[in-house]
mmCIF file of C-alpha atoms in Angstrom:
data_model
loop_
_atom_site.group_PDB
_atom_site.id
_atom_site.type_symbol
_atom_site.label_atom_id
_atom_site.label_comp_id
_atom_site.label_asym_id
_atom_site.label_seq_id
_atom_site.Cartn_x
_atom_site.Cartn_y
_atom_site.Cartn_z
ATOM 1 C CA ASP A 1 0.000 0.000 0.000
ATOM 2 C CA ASN A 2 0.976 3.676 -0.146
ATOM 3 C CA LEU A 3 1.993 3.810 3.541
ATOM 4 C CA THR A 4 4.415 0.921 3.121
ATOM 5 C CA ARG A 5 5.806 2.555 -0.013
ATOM 6 C CA LEU A 6 6.466 5.770 1.905
ATOM 7 C CA ARG A 7 8.167 3.837 4.688
ATOM 8 C CA MET A 8 10.389 2.109 2.154
ATOM 9 C CA LEU A 9 11.344 5.380 0.461
ATOM 10 C CA ASP A 10 11.629 7.891 3.297
ATOM 11 C CA GLU A 11 13.843 8.073 6.345
ATOM 12 C CA PRO A 12 11.924 7.103 9.501
ATOM 13 C CA LEU A 13 13.362 9.276 12.271
ATOM 14 C CA SER A 14 11.471 12.505 11.582
ATOM 15 C CA ARG A 15 8.165 10.597 11.592
ATOM 16 C CA PHE A 16 8.931 9.164 15.037
ATOM 17 C CA VAL A 17 9.983 12.582 16.336
ATOM 18 C CA PHE A 18 6.883 14.358 15.054
ATOM 19 C CA GLY A 19 4.635 11.554 16.261
ATOM 20 C CA LEU A 20 6.168 11.658 19.740
ATOM 21 C CA VAL A 21 5.857 15.444 19.921
ATOM 22 C CA ARG A 22 2.251 15.348 18.716
ATOM 23 C CA LYS A 23 1.426 12.630 21.248
ATOM 24 C CA SER A 24 3.126 14.520 24.089
ATOM 25 C CA ALA A 25 1.183 17.676 23.216
ATOM 26 C CA GLY A 26 -2.100 15.759 23.200
ATOM 27 C CA ILE A 27 -2.919 16.585 19.568
ATOM 28 C CA PRO A 28 -5.092 13.768 18.154
ATOM 29 C CA THR A 29 -4.249 12.037 14.884
ATOM 30 C CA ALA A 30 -7.661 13.056 13.542
ATOM 31 C CA ASP A 31 -6.403 16.651 13.308
ATOM 32 C CA LEU A 32 -4.319 15.622 10.279
ATOM 33 C CA PRO A 33 -6.215 12.796 8.525
ATOM 34 C CA ALA A 34 -4.378 12.943 5.185
ATOM 35 C CA ASP A 35 -0.785 13.318 3.966
ATOM 36 C CA TRP A 36 0.190 16.204 1.738
ATOM 37 C CA ASP A 37 0.169 15.198 -1.936
ATOM 38 C CA TRP A 38 2.737 17.166 -3.928
ATOM 39 C CA THR A 39 1.006 16.295 -7.205
ATOM 40 C CA MET A 40 -2.168 18.082 -6.093
ATOM 41 C CA THR A 41 -2.819 21.825 -5.996
ATOM 42 C CA TRP A 42 -2.751 23.821 -2.772
ATOM 43 C CA GLU A 43 -6.556 24.067 -2.781
ATOM 44 C CA GLU A 44 -6.963 20.326 -3.364
ATOM 45 C CA ASN A 45 -4.678 19.490 -0.443
ATOM 46 C CA PHE A 46 -6.492 21.993 1.755
ATOM 47 C CA SER A 47 -9.861 20.464 0.819
ATOM 48 C CA ASN A 48 -8.414 17.016 1.569
ATOM 49 C CA ASN A 49 -7.575 18.127 5.151
ATOM 50 C CA ALA A 50 -3.870 17.634 4.518
ATOM 51 C CA PHE A 51 -2.930 21.062 5.875
ATOM 52 C CA PRO A 52 -1.818 20.935 9.550
ATOM 53 C CA ASN A 53 -3.378 23.326 12.017
ATOM 54 C CA GLU A 54 -1.326 26.226 13.379
ATOM 55 C CA GLU A 55 -0.627 24.530 16.729
ATOM 56 C CA LEU A 56 0.712 21.345 15.152
ATOM 57 C CA LEU A 57 2.777 23.236 12.561
ATOM 58 C CA ALA A 58 4.284 25.567 15.176
ATOM 59 C CA LEU A 59 5.120 22.634 17.430
ATOM 60 C CA ALA A 60 6.807 20.718 14.604
ATOM 61 C CA ARG A 61 8.835 23.760 13.587
ATOM 62 C CA ALA A 62 9.866 24.465 17.172
ATOM 63 C CA THR A 63 11.041 20.857 17.504
ATOM 64 C CA MET A 64 13.235 21.094 14.398
ATOM 65 C CA ALA A 65 14.561 24.486 15.534
ATOM 66 C CA PHE A 66 15.531 22.927 18.877
ATOM 67 C CA PHE A 67 17.470 20.140 17.136
ATOM 68 C CA THR A 68 19.194 22.707 14.897
ATOM 69 C CA PHE A 69 20.145 24.858 17.908
ATOM 70 C CA SER A 70 21.512 21.776 19.673
ATOM 71 C CA ALA A 71 23.586 20.905 16.600
ATOM 72 C CA ALA A 72 25.082 24.423 16.575
ATOM 73 C CA PHE A 73 26.048 24.148 20.247
ATOM 74 C CA ILE A 74 27.701 20.737 19.769
ATOM 75 C CA LEU A 75 29.682 21.984 16.765
ATOM 76 C CA PHE A 76 30.861 24.984 18.780
ATOM 77 C CA ILE A 77 32.095 22.735 21.605
ATOM 78 C CA PHE A 78 33.851 20.414 19.157
ATOM 79 C CA THR A 79 35.572 23.186 17.172
ATOM 80 C CA LYS A 80 36.583 25.054 20.323
ATOM 81 C CA GLY A 81 38.170 21.903 21.749
ATOM 82 C CA THR A 82 39.868 21.037 18.469
ATOM 83 C CA GLY A 83 41.202 24.530 17.733
ATOM 84 C CA ASN A 84 40.522 27.350 20.185
ATOM 85 C CA MET A 85 37.738 29.672 21.348
ATOM 86 C CA ARG A 86 38.128 31.890 18.300
ATOM 87 C CA ALA A 87 37.738 28.940 15.950
ATOM 88 C CA GLY A 88 34.670 27.739 17.836
ATOM 89 C CA VAL A 89 32.954 31.122 17.677
ATOM 90 C CA ILE A 90 33.693 31.561 13.953
ATOM 91 C CA ALA A 91 32.397 28.059 13.150
ATOM 92 C CA LEU A 92 29.280 28.775 15.210
ATOM 93 C CA LEU A 93 28.628 32.027 13.338
ATOM 94 C CA PHE A 94 29.093 30.465 9.915
ATOM 95 C CA PHE A 95 26.837 27.541 10.805
ATOM 96 C CA SER A 96 24.044 29.040 12.894
ATOM 97 C CA LEU A 97 23.606 32.252 10.878
ATOM 98 C CA ASN A 98 23.849 30.681 7.444
ATOM 99 C CA GLY A 99 20.787 31.563 5.378
ATOM 100 C CA LEU A 100 20.468 27.960 4.219
ATOM 101 C CA LEU A 101 20.294 26.751 7.812
ATOM 102 C CA LEU A 102 17.963 29.522 8.976
ATOM 103 C CA LEU A 103 15.428 28.468 6.344
ATOM 104 C CA HIS A 104 15.656 24.680 6.352
ATOM 105 C CA GLY A 105 16.709 24.141 9.966
ATOM 106 C CA ARG A 106 13.300 25.260 11.230
ATOM 107 C CA ARG A 107 11.088 23.596 8.626
ATOM 108 C CA ALA A 108 8.754 20.820 9.735
ATOM 109 C CA MET A 109 10.708 18.249 7.755
ATOM 110 C CA ARG A 110 13.843 16.206 8.451
ATOM 111 C CA ASP A 111 16.702 18.685 8.147
ATOM 112 C CA GLY A 112 16.883 19.769 11.796
ATOM 113 C CA VAL A 113 17.108 16.250 13.176
ATOM 114 C CA MET A 114 19.573 15.336 10.401
ATOM 115 C CA LEU A 115 21.917 18.172 11.390
ATOM 116 C CA PHE A 116 21.617 17.118 15.019
ATOM 117 C CA GLY A 117 22.580 13.557 14.068
ATOM 118 C CA ILE A 118 25.588 14.770 12.074
ATOM 119 C CA SER A 119 26.741 16.940 14.966
ATOM 120 C CA LEU A 120 26.527 13.952 17.314
ATOM 121 C CA VAL A 121 28.668 11.871 14.965
ATOM 122 C CA ILE A 122 31.228 14.700 14.776
ATOM 123 C CA TRP A 123 31.196 14.927 18.574
ATOM 124 C CA SER A 124 31.759 11.165 18.737
ATOM 125 C CA PHE A 125 35.168 11.676 17.121
ATOM 126 C CA ILE A 126 36.289 12.674 20.633
ATOM 127 C CA TRP A 127 35.034 9.685 22.614
ATOM 128 C CA ALA A 128 34.121 6.909 20.137
ATOM 129 C CA ALA A 129 37.173 4.818 21.033
ATOM 130 C CA LYS A 130 36.071 4.699 24.689
ATOM 131 C CA LYS A 131 32.341 4.207 23.996
ATOM 132 C CA PRO A 132 32.042 2.532 20.579
ATOM 133 C CA TRP A 133 28.576 1.192 21.330
ATOM 134 C CA VAL A 134 27.283 4.739 21.910
ATOM 135 C CA ALA A 135 28.985 5.870 18.697
ATOM 136 C CA GLY A 136 27.094 3.109 16.853
ATOM 137 C CA ILE A 137 23.781 4.359 18.264
ATOM 138 C CA VAL A 138 24.595 7.918 17.233
ATOM 139 C CA ALA A 139 25.522 6.855 13.680
ATOM 140 C CA ALA A 140 22.287 4.874 13.292
ATOM 141 C CA ILE A 141 20.222 7.862 14.461
ATOM 142 C CA MET A 142 21.951 10.092 11.925
ATOM 143 C CA LEU A 143 21.449 7.667 9.037
ATOM 144 C CA CYS A 144 17.775 7.186 9.879
ATOM 145 C CA ALA A 145 17.386 10.963 9.745
ATOM 146 C CA ARG A 146 18.834 11.215 6.221
ATOM 147 C CA TYR A 147 20.234 8.412 4.070
ATOM 148 C CA SER A 148 22.533 10.806 2.213
ATOM 149 C CA THR A 149 24.689 10.976 5.378
ATOM 150 C CA ALA A 150 25.876 7.383 4.793
ATOM 151 C CA PRO A 151 29.575 8.336 4.341
ATOM 152 C CA TYR A 152 29.592 9.769 7.873
ATOM 153 C CA VAL A 153 28.723 6.324 9.282
ATOM 154 C CA ILE A 154 32.142 5.149 8.056
ATOM 155 C CA LEU A 155 33.720 8.112 9.884
ATOM 156 C CA GLY A 156 32.022 7.101 13.119
ATOM 157 C CA PHE A 157 33.305 3.543 12.736
ATOM 158 C CA THR A 158 36.803 4.833 11.961
ATOM 159 C CA ALA A 159 36.774 7.015 15.069
ATOM 160 C CA ALA A 160 35.825 3.969 17.164
ATOM 161 C CA VAL A 161 38.769 1.841 15.958
ATOM 162 C CA TRP A 162 41.346 4.596 15.359
ATOM 163 C CA GLU A 163 42.977 4.533 18.803
ATOM 164 C CA PRO A 164 43.344 0.739 19.228
ATOM 165 C CA ILE A 165 44.716 0.432 15.680
ATOM 166 C CA SER A 166 47.222 3.233 16.388
ATOM 167 C CA ASN A 167 48.257 1.490 19.614
ATOM 168 C CA ASP A 168 48.582 -1.869 17.828
ATOM 169 C CA ASN A 169 45.904 -3.448 20.002
ATOM 170 C CA PRO A 170 44.039 -5.972 17.797
ATOM 171 C CA ARG A 171 41.889 -7.314 20.632
ATOM 172 C CA ARG A 172 40.481 -3.892 21.462
ATOM 173 C CA THR A 173 40.143 -3.096 17.766
ATOM 174 C CA ILE A 174 37.883 -6.112 17.283
ATOM 175 C CA LYS A 175 35.963 -5.261 20.458
ATOM 176 C CA ASN A 176 35.356 -1.660 19.379
ATOM 177 C CA ALA A 177 34.416 -2.689 15.844
ATOM 178 C CA ALA A 178 31.937 -5.241 17.178
ATOM 179 C CA GLY A 179 30.500 -2.767 19.703
ATOM 180 C CA PHE A 180 29.945 -0.079 17.080
ATOM 181 C CA THR A 181 28.545 -2.426 14.428
ATOM 182 C CA SER A 182 26.174 -4.302 16.731
ATOM 183 C CA THR A 183 24.513 -1.233 18.261
ATOM 184 C CA PHE A 184 24.381 0.458 14.864
ATOM 185 C CA LEU A 185 22.512 -2.480 13.321
ATOM 186 C CA VAL A 186 20.167 -2.909 16.284
ATOM 187 C CA VAL A 187 19.131 0.747 16.411
ATOM 188 C CA PHE A 188 18.867 1.009 12.623
ATOM 189 C CA LEU A 189 16.522 -1.983 12.506
ATOM 190 C CA LEU A 190 14.504 -0.799 15.510
ATOM 191 C CA LEU A 191 13.788 2.445 13.665
ATOM 192 C CA GLN A 192 12.810 0.542 10.508
ATOM 193 C CA PRO A 193 9.700 -1.567 11.310
ATOM 194 C CA VAL A 194 9.253 -2.214 7.607
ATOM 195 C CA LEU A 195 12.427 -4.346 7.725
ATOM 196 C CA TRP A 196 11.601 -6.447 10.770
ATOM 197 C CA LEU A 197 10.260 -9.534 8.978
ATOM 198 C CA HIS A 198 12.723 -9.656 6.079
ATOM 199 C CA PRO A 199 15.679 -7.323 6.747
ATOM 200 C CA ILE A 200 17.953 -8.396 3.870
ATOM 201 C CA GLU A 201 15.212 -8.550 1.252
ATOM 202 C CA GLY A 202 13.733 -5.344 2.644
ATOM 203 C CA LEU A 203 17.013 -3.445 2.282
ATOM 204 C CA GLN A 204 17.350 -4.665 -1.279
ATOM 205 C CA GLU A 205 13.816 -3.540 -2.056
ATOM 206 C CA MET A 206 14.416 -0.158 -0.417
ATOM 207 C CA ALA A 207 17.453 0.383 -2.623
ATOM 208 C CA ARG A 208 15.555 -0.714 -5.734
ATOM 209 C CA MET A 209 12.598 1.558 -4.963
ATOM 210 C CA ARG A 210 14.800 4.604 -4.276
ATOM 211 C CA ILE A 211 16.723 4.106 -7.520
ATOM 212 C CA ALA A 212 13.466 3.746 -9.452
ATOM 213 C CA PHE A 213 11.936 6.752 -7.691
ATOM 214 C CA THR A 214 14.977 8.916 -8.500
ATOM 215 C CA SER A 215 14.972 7.760 -12.123
ATOM 216 C CA GLU A 216 11.289 8.597 -12.457
ATOM 217 C CA GLY A 217 11.907 12.003 -10.907
ATOM 218 C CA VAL A 218 14.764 12.721 -13.299
ATOM 219 C CA ALA A 219 12.659 11.685 -16.300
ATOM 220 C CA THR A 220 9.751 13.871 -15.183
ATOM 221 C CA ALA A 221 12.026 16.831 -14.457
ATOM 222 C CA ARG A 222 13.715 16.547 -17.858
ATOM 223 C CA GLU A 223 10.283 16.658 -19.481
ATOM 224 C CA LEU A 224 8.862 19.555 -17.457
ATOM 225 C CA ALA A 225 11.972 21.593 -16.616
ATOM 226 C CA PRO A 226 15.192 20.375 -18.327
ATOM 227 C CA ASN A 227 17.323 22.893 -16.400
ATOM 228 C CA ALA A 228 16.224 21.286 -13.128
ATOM 229 C CA VAL A 229 18.494 18.261 -13.686
ATOM 230 C CA PHE A 230 22.290 18.052 -13.740
ATOM 231 C CA ASN A 231 23.643 16.499 -16.936
ATOM 232 C CA SER A 232 27.355 16.156 -16.113
ATOM 233 C CA PHE A 233 29.844 16.127 -13.248
ATOM 234 C CA PRO A 234 31.071 19.685 -13.992
ATOM 235 C CA GLU A 235 27.468 20.880 -13.773
ATOM 236 C CA LYS A 236 27.109 19.127 -10.413
ATOM 237 C CA PHE A 237 30.298 20.730 -9.111
ATOM 238 C CA ALA A 238 29.178 24.161 -10.294
ATOM 239 C CA GLY A 239 25.826 23.464 -8.643
ATOM 240 C CA LEU A 240 27.598 22.734 -5.345
ATOM 241 C CA ILE A 241 29.397 26.099 -5.447
ATOM 242 C CA TYR A 242 26.296 27.988 -6.517
ATOM 243 C CA HIS A 243 23.658 26.372 -4.303
ATOM 244 C CA GLY A 244 25.996 25.670 -1.408
ATOM 245 C CA PHE A 245 27.540 29.146 -1.187
ATOM 246 C CA VAL A 246 26.861 31.983 -3.620
ATOM 247 C CA GLY A 247 23.321 31.447 -4.897
ATOM 248 C CA PRO A 248 20.319 33.252 -3.359
ATOM 249 C CA ILE A 249 18.037 31.392 -0.996
ATOM 250 C CA SER A 250 15.708 29.020 -2.871
ATOM 251 C CA TYR A 251 12.372 28.273 -1.230
ATOM 252 C CA PHE A 252 11.299 25.387 -3.466
ATOM 253 C CA GLU A 253 12.591 23.138 -6.227
ATOM 254 C CA PHE A 254 9.498 23.666 -8.356
ATOM 255 C CA ALA A 255 7.388 26.802 -8.139
ATOM 256 C CA ASN A 256 4.009 25.048 -8.218
ATOM 257 C CA TYR A 257 2.994 26.649 -4.899
ATOM 258 C CA GLU A 258 4.676 30.028 -5.412
ATOM 259 C CA PRO A 259 1.443 32.101 -5.570
ATOM 260 C CA GLU A 260 0.204 30.707 -2.259
ATOM 261 C CA LEU A 261 3.594 31.217 -0.560
ATOM 262 C CA ARG A 262 4.376 34.670 -1.948
ATOM 263 C CA ILE A 263 3.078 36.579 1.100
ATOM 264 C CA ALA A 264 4.899 34.289 3.561
ATOM 265 C CA ILE A 265 8.154 34.592 1.575
ATOM 266 C CA SER A 266 7.847 38.378 1.465
ATOM 267 C CA LYS A 267 7.358 38.460 5.239
ATOM 268 C CA TYR A 268 10.337 36.145 5.783
ATOM 269 C CA GLU A 269 12.611 38.278 3.621
ATOM 270 C CA ARG A 270 11.963 41.313 5.797
ATOM 271 C CA ILE A 271 14.274 39.712 8.359
ATOM 272 C CA PRO A 272 17.601 41.592 7.910
ATOM 273 C CA TYR A 273 19.865 38.544 8.147
ATOM 274 C CA PHE A 274 17.763 35.930 6.333
ATOM 275 C CA HIS A 275 20.375 35.567 3.561
ATOM 276 C CA LEU A 276 23.529 35.807 5.692
ATOM 277 C CA TRP A 277 26.599 34.000 4.284
ATOM 278 C CA ARG A 278 24.828 33.731 0.936
ATOM 279 C CA GLY A 279 25.269 35.667 -2.295
ATOM 280 C CA MET A 280 28.296 36.673 -4.331
ATOM 281 C CA ILE A 281 29.983 38.637 -1.526
ATOM 282 C CA LEU A 282 29.243 36.895 1.783
ATOM 283 C CA GLY A 283 28.892 33.490 0.123
ATOM 284 C CA SER A 284 32.283 33.953 -1.524
ATOM 285 C CA VAL A 285 33.782 34.870 1.864
ATOM 286 C CA PHE A 286 32.432 31.641 3.355
ATOM 287 C CA LEU A 287 33.696 29.626 0.376
ATOM 288 C CA PHE A 288 37.131 31.261 0.541
ATOM 289 C CA LEU A 289 37.529 30.623 4.271
ATOM 290 C CA THR A 290 36.380 27.013 3.874
ATOM 291 C CA LEU A 291 38.948 26.381 1.144
ATOM 292 C CA LEU A 292 41.587 28.270 3.125
ATOM 293 C CA GLY A 293 40.847 26.115 6.154
ATOM 294 C CA ILE A 294 41.413 23.003 4.056
ATOM 295 C CA VAL A 295 44.662 24.331 2.582
ATOM 296 C CA LEU A 296 46.066 25.528 5.922
ATOM 297 C CA THR A 297 45.179 22.263 7.637
ATOM 298 C CA ILE A 298 46.906 20.210 4.946
ATOM 299 C CA TYR A 299 49.883 22.604 5.044
ATOM 300 C CA ARG A 300 50.158 22.108 8.781
ATOM 301 C CA PHE A 301 50.148 18.346 8.295
ATOM 302 C CA VAL A 302 53.003 18.606 5.788
ATOM 303 C CA ARG A 303 55.053 20.733 8.222
ATOM 304 C CA ARG A 304 54.256 18.820 11.415
ATOM 305 C CA PRO A 305 52.753 15.391 10.652
ATOM 306 C CA GLY A 306 52.972 14.232 14.258
ATOM 307 C CA SER A 307 50.606 16.919 15.513
ATOM 308 C CA PHE A 308 47.919 16.205 12.907
ATOM 309 C CA GLY A 309 45.105 14.863 15.065
ATOM 310 C CA LYS A 310 42.429 12.265 14.579
ATOM 311 C CA ARG A 311 39.667 14.858 14.665
ATOM 312 C CA ILE A 312 41.179 16.973 11.889
ATOM 313 C CA THR A 313 41.800 13.930 9.717
ATOM 314 C CA LEU A 314 38.194 12.795 10.124
ATOM 315 C CA ILE A 315 36.824 16.281 9.412
ATOM 316 C CA LEU A 316 38.822 16.571 6.176
ATOM 317 C CA THR A 317 37.956 13.007 5.168
ATOM 318 C CA GLY A 318 34.281 13.529 5.952
ATOM 319 C CA ALA A 319 34.038 16.735 3.943
ATOM 320 C CA PHE A 320 35.762 15.074 0.979
ATOM 321 C CA PHE A 321 33.774 11.836 0.830
ATOM 322 C CA GLU A 322 30.404 13.433 1.549
ATOM 323 C CA THR A 323 31.063 15.943 -1.239
ATOM 324 C CA ILE A 324 31.900 13.119 -3.665
ATOM 325 C CA PHE A 325 28.838 11.154 -2.508
ATOM 326 C CA ILE A 326 26.500 14.101 -3.067
ATOM 327 C CA LEU A 327 28.010 14.909 -6.465
ATOM 328 C CA ALA A 328 27.661 11.262 -7.494
ATOM 329 C CA THR A 329 24.123 10.610 -6.258
ATOM 330 C CA ILE A 330 22.170 13.891 -6.298
ATOM 331 C CA PRO A 331 20.809 14.726 -9.768
ATOM 332 C CA PHE A 332 18.776 17.783 -8.756
ATOM 333 C CA PRO A 333 20.035 21.332 -7.988
ATOM 334 C CA SER A 334 18.221 21.546 -4.662
ATOM 335 C CA GLN A 335 19.905 23.633 -1.957
ATOM 336 C CA ARG A 336 18.765 21.509 0.970
ATOM 337 C CA TYR A 337 20.615 18.485 -0.441
ATOM 338 C CA TYR A 338 23.878 20.280 0.385
ATOM 339 C CA LEU A 339 22.969 20.795 4.050
ATOM 340 C CA PRO A 340 24.901 17.685 5.239
ATOM 341 C CA LEU A 341 28.103 19.473 4.210
ATOM 342 C CA LEU A 342 27.424 22.669 6.149
ATOM 343 C CA PRO A 343 28.697 21.456 9.575
ATOM 344 C CA PHE A 344 32.025 20.327 8.095
ATOM 345 C CA PHE A 345 32.487 23.453 5.983
ATOM 346 C CA SER A 346 31.731 25.639 9.023
ATOM 347 C CA ILE A 347 34.296 23.795 11.144
ATOM 348 C CA LEU A 348 36.956 24.134 8.433
ATOM 349 C CA ALA A 349 36.206 27.848 8.050
ATOM 350 C CA GLY A 350 36.527 28.237 11.824
ATOM 351 C CA LEU A 351 39.853 26.413 11.932
ATOM 352 C CA THR A 352 41.242 29.045 9.558
ATOM 353 C CA PHE A 353 41.326 31.355 12.581
ATOM 354 C CA VAL A 354 43.545 29.122 14.678
ATOM 355 C CA SER A 355 46.926 30.734 15.374
ATOM 356 C CA TRP A 356 48.972 28.157 13.530
ATOM 357 C CA GLU A 357 52.313 29.109 15.016
ATOM 358 C CA LYS A 358 51.253 29.348 18.654
ATOM 359 C CA ASP A 359 48.315 26.995 19.027
ATOM 360 C CA THR A 360 48.390 23.261 18.588
ATOM 361 C CA LEU A 361 45.320 21.514 17.250
ATOM 362 C CA THR A 362 43.935 18.906 19.606
ATOM 363 C CA THR A 363 44.858 15.360 18.667
ATOM 364 C CA GLY A 364 41.611 13.993 20.021
ATOM 365 C CA SER A 365 43.049 12.416 23.155
ATOM 366 C CA HIS A 366 40.765 14.205 25.577
ATOM 367 C CA THR A 367 37.341 15.776 25.788
ATOM 368 C CA PRO A 368 37.246 19.605 25.664
#
């Protein structure tokens, strides 16, 4: 049925979060009897009772805003402990005041809880070797918030086994690997009821359905709006620069609801800082500092390899592989698809402001 199809296609965590919040607030399910159908007009969805009431919508948005705020705080603590206070503050400003985050981090969708999951995985770089089973739980929560964060699961696993491998301790390496993997699989399956009866076959079907769904979306987009699909890797890379940094805020992929949202968009754009760190000037500053952070970090490794810490290695590796993953798998120029990169880019921009001659980046041996 359609419900099973949605469960196979979509990540489950946001549904659990919204359901728990709705239940805690005492809002009955009958207040939202139908799901929003993106193929229908605004009026048709409204007539179908698919539009949430103001209380439910405000509660859902507040929940996502809370997760986004928590992610910003965790990233500040991590960057401060890895670099210094100045680096932490700069990373916090680039992340929390980014126009892309201000828009999508408060929407009643999945982006807020996804960013929170990513921040937890980044935080686990500090303590994963001591608590690999907790790191596995954190990685599963992140993946169930957004499947496009899959490369970060490998980072969490690497953080869990990094220390015992470095210390040539095979017994602890196996123990940490088993602890991370077991809790990751258990939590992932617990959050996926659709996989309980046939997990292997279910995962295969999920992959098949997502590939088919993406292919259908690409075919439809090429027919209706050919410019809404990337046709080559250079186009995807240019799309990353444009939509990730310098392009104006985009409120929707397709403007089928633009007339109904025009008043709300106009009201939102009256906020003075709604497009901060976006556009040709401020967006270019953010891009420049991100690239500079990468270059300076690599330069520091070349000069002093022994002081190049686990955390910095994982941050650089995460930014690289997630970028490649997004460029390889995302065919649409949608700004919110680049959100998983924002925490890593913000940290790298913040690390640009570390005093490279006087300060020493933390190796990851203690908690800040």
